[in-house]
CSV table of C-alpha atoms and ligand atoms in Angstrom, one decimal:
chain,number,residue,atom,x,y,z
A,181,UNK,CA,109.0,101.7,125.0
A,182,UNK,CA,105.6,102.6,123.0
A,183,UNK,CA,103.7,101.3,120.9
A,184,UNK,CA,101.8,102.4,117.5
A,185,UNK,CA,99.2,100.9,115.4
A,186,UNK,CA,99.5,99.2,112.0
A,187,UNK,CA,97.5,97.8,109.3
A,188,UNK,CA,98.2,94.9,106.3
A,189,UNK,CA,96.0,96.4,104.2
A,190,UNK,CA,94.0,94.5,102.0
A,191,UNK,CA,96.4,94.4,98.5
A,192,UNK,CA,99.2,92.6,100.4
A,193,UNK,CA,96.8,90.4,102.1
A,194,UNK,CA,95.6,89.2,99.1
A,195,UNK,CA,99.0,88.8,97.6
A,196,UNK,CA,100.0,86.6,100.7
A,197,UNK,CA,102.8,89.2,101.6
A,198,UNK,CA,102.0,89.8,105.4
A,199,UNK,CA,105.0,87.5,106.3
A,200,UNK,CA,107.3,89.0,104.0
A,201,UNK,CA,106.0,92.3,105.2
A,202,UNK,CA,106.4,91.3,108.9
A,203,UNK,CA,110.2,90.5,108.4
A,204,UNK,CA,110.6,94.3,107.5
A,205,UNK,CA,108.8,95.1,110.5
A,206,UNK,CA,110.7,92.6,112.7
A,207,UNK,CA,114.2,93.3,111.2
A,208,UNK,CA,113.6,97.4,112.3
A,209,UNK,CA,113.3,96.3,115.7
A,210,UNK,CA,109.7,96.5,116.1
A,211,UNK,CA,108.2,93.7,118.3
A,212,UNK,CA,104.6,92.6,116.8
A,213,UNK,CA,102.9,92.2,120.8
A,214,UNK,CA,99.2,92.0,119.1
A,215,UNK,CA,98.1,90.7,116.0
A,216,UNK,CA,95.1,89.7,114.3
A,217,UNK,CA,93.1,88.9,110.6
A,218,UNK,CA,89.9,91.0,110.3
A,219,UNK,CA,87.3,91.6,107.5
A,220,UNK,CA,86.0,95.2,108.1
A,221,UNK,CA,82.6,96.4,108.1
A,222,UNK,CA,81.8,99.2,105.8
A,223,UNK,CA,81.2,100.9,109.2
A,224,UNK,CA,84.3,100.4,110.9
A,225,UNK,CA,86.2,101.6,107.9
A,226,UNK,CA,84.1,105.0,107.4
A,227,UNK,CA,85.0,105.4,111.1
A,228,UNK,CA,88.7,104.6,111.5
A,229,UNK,CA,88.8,107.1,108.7
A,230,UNK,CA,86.7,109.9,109.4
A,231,UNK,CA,89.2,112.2,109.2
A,232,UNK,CA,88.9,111.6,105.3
A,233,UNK,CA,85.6,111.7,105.0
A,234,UNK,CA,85.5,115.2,103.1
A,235,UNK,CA,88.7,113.7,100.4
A,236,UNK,CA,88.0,112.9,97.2
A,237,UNK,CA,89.4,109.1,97.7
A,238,UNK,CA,87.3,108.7,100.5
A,239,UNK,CA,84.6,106.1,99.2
A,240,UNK,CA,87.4,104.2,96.9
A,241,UNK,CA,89.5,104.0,100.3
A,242,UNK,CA,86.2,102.2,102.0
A,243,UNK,CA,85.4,99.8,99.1
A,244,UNK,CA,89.1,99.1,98.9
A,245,UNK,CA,89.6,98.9,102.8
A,246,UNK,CA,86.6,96.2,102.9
A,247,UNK,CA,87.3,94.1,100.1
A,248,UNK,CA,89.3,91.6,101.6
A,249,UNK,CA,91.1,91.2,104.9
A,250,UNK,CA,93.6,92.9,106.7
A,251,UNK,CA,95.9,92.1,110.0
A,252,UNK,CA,96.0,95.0,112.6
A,253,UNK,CA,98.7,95.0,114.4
A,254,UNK,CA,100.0,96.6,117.7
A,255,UNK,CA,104.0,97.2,117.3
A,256,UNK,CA,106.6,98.1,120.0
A,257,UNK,CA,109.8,99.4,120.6
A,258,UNK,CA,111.2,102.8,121.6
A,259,UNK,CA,110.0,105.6,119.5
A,260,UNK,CA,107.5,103.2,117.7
A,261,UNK,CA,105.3,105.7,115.8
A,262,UNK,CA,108.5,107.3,113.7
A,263,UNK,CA,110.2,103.8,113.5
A,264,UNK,CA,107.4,102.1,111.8
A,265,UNK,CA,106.7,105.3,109.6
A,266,UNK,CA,110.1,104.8,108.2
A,267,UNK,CA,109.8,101.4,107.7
A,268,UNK,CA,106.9,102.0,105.8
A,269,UNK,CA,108.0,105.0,103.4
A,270,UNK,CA,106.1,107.8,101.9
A,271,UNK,CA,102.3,107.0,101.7
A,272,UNK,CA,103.0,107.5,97.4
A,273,UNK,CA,105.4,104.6,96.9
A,274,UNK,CA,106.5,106.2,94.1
A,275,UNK,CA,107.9,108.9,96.4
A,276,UNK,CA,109.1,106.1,99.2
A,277,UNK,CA,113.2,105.2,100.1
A,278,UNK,CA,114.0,102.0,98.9
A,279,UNK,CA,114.5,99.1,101.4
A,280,UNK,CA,111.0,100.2,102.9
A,281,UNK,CA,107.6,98.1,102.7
A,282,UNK,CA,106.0,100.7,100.6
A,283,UNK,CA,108.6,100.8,97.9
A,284,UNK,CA,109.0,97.2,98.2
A,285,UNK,CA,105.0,96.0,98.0
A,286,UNK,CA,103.0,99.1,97.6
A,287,UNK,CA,101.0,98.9,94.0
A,288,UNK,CA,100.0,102.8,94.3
A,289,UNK,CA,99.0,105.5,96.6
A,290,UNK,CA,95.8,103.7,97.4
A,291,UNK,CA,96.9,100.2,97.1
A,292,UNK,CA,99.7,101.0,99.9
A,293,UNK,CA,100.1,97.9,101.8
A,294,UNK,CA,100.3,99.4,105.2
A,295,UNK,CA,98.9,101.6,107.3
A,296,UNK,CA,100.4,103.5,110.2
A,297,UNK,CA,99.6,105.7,113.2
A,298,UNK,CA,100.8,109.2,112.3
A,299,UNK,CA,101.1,110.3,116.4
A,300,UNK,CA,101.4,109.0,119.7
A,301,UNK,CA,98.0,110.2,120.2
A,302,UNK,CA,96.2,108.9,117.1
A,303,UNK,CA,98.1,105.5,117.8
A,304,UNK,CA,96.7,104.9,121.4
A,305,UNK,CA,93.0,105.8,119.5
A,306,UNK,CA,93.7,103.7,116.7
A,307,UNK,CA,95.0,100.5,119.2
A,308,UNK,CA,92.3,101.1,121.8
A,309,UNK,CA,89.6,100.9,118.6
A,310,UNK,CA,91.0,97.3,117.4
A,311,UNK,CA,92.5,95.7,120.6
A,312,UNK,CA,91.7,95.1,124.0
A,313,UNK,CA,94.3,95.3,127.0
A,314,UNK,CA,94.5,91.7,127.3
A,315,UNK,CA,94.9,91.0,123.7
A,316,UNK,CA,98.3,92.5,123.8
A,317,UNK,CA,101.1,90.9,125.0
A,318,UNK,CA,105.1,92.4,125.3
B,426,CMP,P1,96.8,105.6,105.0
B,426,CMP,O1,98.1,106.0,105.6
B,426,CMP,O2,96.1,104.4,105.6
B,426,CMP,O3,95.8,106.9,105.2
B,426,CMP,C1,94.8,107.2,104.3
B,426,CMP,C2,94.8,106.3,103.1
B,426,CMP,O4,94.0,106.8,102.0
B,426,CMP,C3,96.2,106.1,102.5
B,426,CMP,O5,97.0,105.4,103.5
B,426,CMP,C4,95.9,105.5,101.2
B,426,CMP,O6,95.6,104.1,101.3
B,426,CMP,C5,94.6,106.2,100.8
B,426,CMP,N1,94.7,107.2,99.7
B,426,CMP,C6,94.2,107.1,98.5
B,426,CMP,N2,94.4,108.2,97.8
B,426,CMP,C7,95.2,109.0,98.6
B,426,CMP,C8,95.8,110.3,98.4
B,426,CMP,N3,95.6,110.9,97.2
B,426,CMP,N4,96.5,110.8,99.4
B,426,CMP,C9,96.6,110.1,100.6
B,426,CMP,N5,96.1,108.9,100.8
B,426,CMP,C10,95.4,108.3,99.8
């Protein structure tokens, strides 16, 4: 088993989607084993994505990321980081398989309705920023 990170990001929140969102992520097999509704901080969101901080969409990915809640989420099953990244479908939905959340619910290659951890790696970093040990639960 392994886990990998996720995000309702803040257009499907808003939308009320997350259930209809969670059924994809459920019906793949994934097991939601931590889950919670968050507003973030400016801060938290120039962290989590400080890898983008030198891309153009960077400060439109902060206002957007901070203007209205999200659920994190810790998913499991066995090869969780490339399950849940086909469940959620190219990060343009215009580009993403049908059947998956991003063609489904995504507006536009901002307005994506997920997120997802893009390595093993990046998703224990990404969990161990949102979640403590005891949060999660298998
Ligand atoms: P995510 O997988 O969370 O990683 C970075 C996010 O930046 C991405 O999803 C989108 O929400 C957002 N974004 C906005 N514009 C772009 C772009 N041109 N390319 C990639 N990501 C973008």
């Amino acid at each position: 088993m392994s886990k990998t990170f996720s995000i309702i990001k803040p257009d499907a929140t808003k939308r009320n989607i997350t259930g209809s969102i969670n059924k994809l992520i459920e019906d793949a097999g994934l097991r939601i084993v931590a889950q919670k509704r968050i507003k973030m901080s400016k801060d938290l969101a120039e962290n989590f994505y400080g890898v983008h901080k030198e891309k153009p969409f960077f400060n439109d990915l902060v206002d957007y990321m901070t203007s209205e809640p999200v659920v994190v989420q810790v998913l499991e099953c066995e090869n969780a980081v490339q399950v849940y990244r086909k469940v959620m479908g190219a990060t343009d939905p215009k580009n993403a398989d049908k059947g998956t959340i991003r063609k489904e619910y995504a507006l536009n290659i901002q307005e994506n309705s997920v997120h997802g951890s893009d390595s093993e790696d990046n998703a224990k970093i990404e969990i161990d920023f949102f979640f403590k040990d005891n949060e999660i639960v298998g």
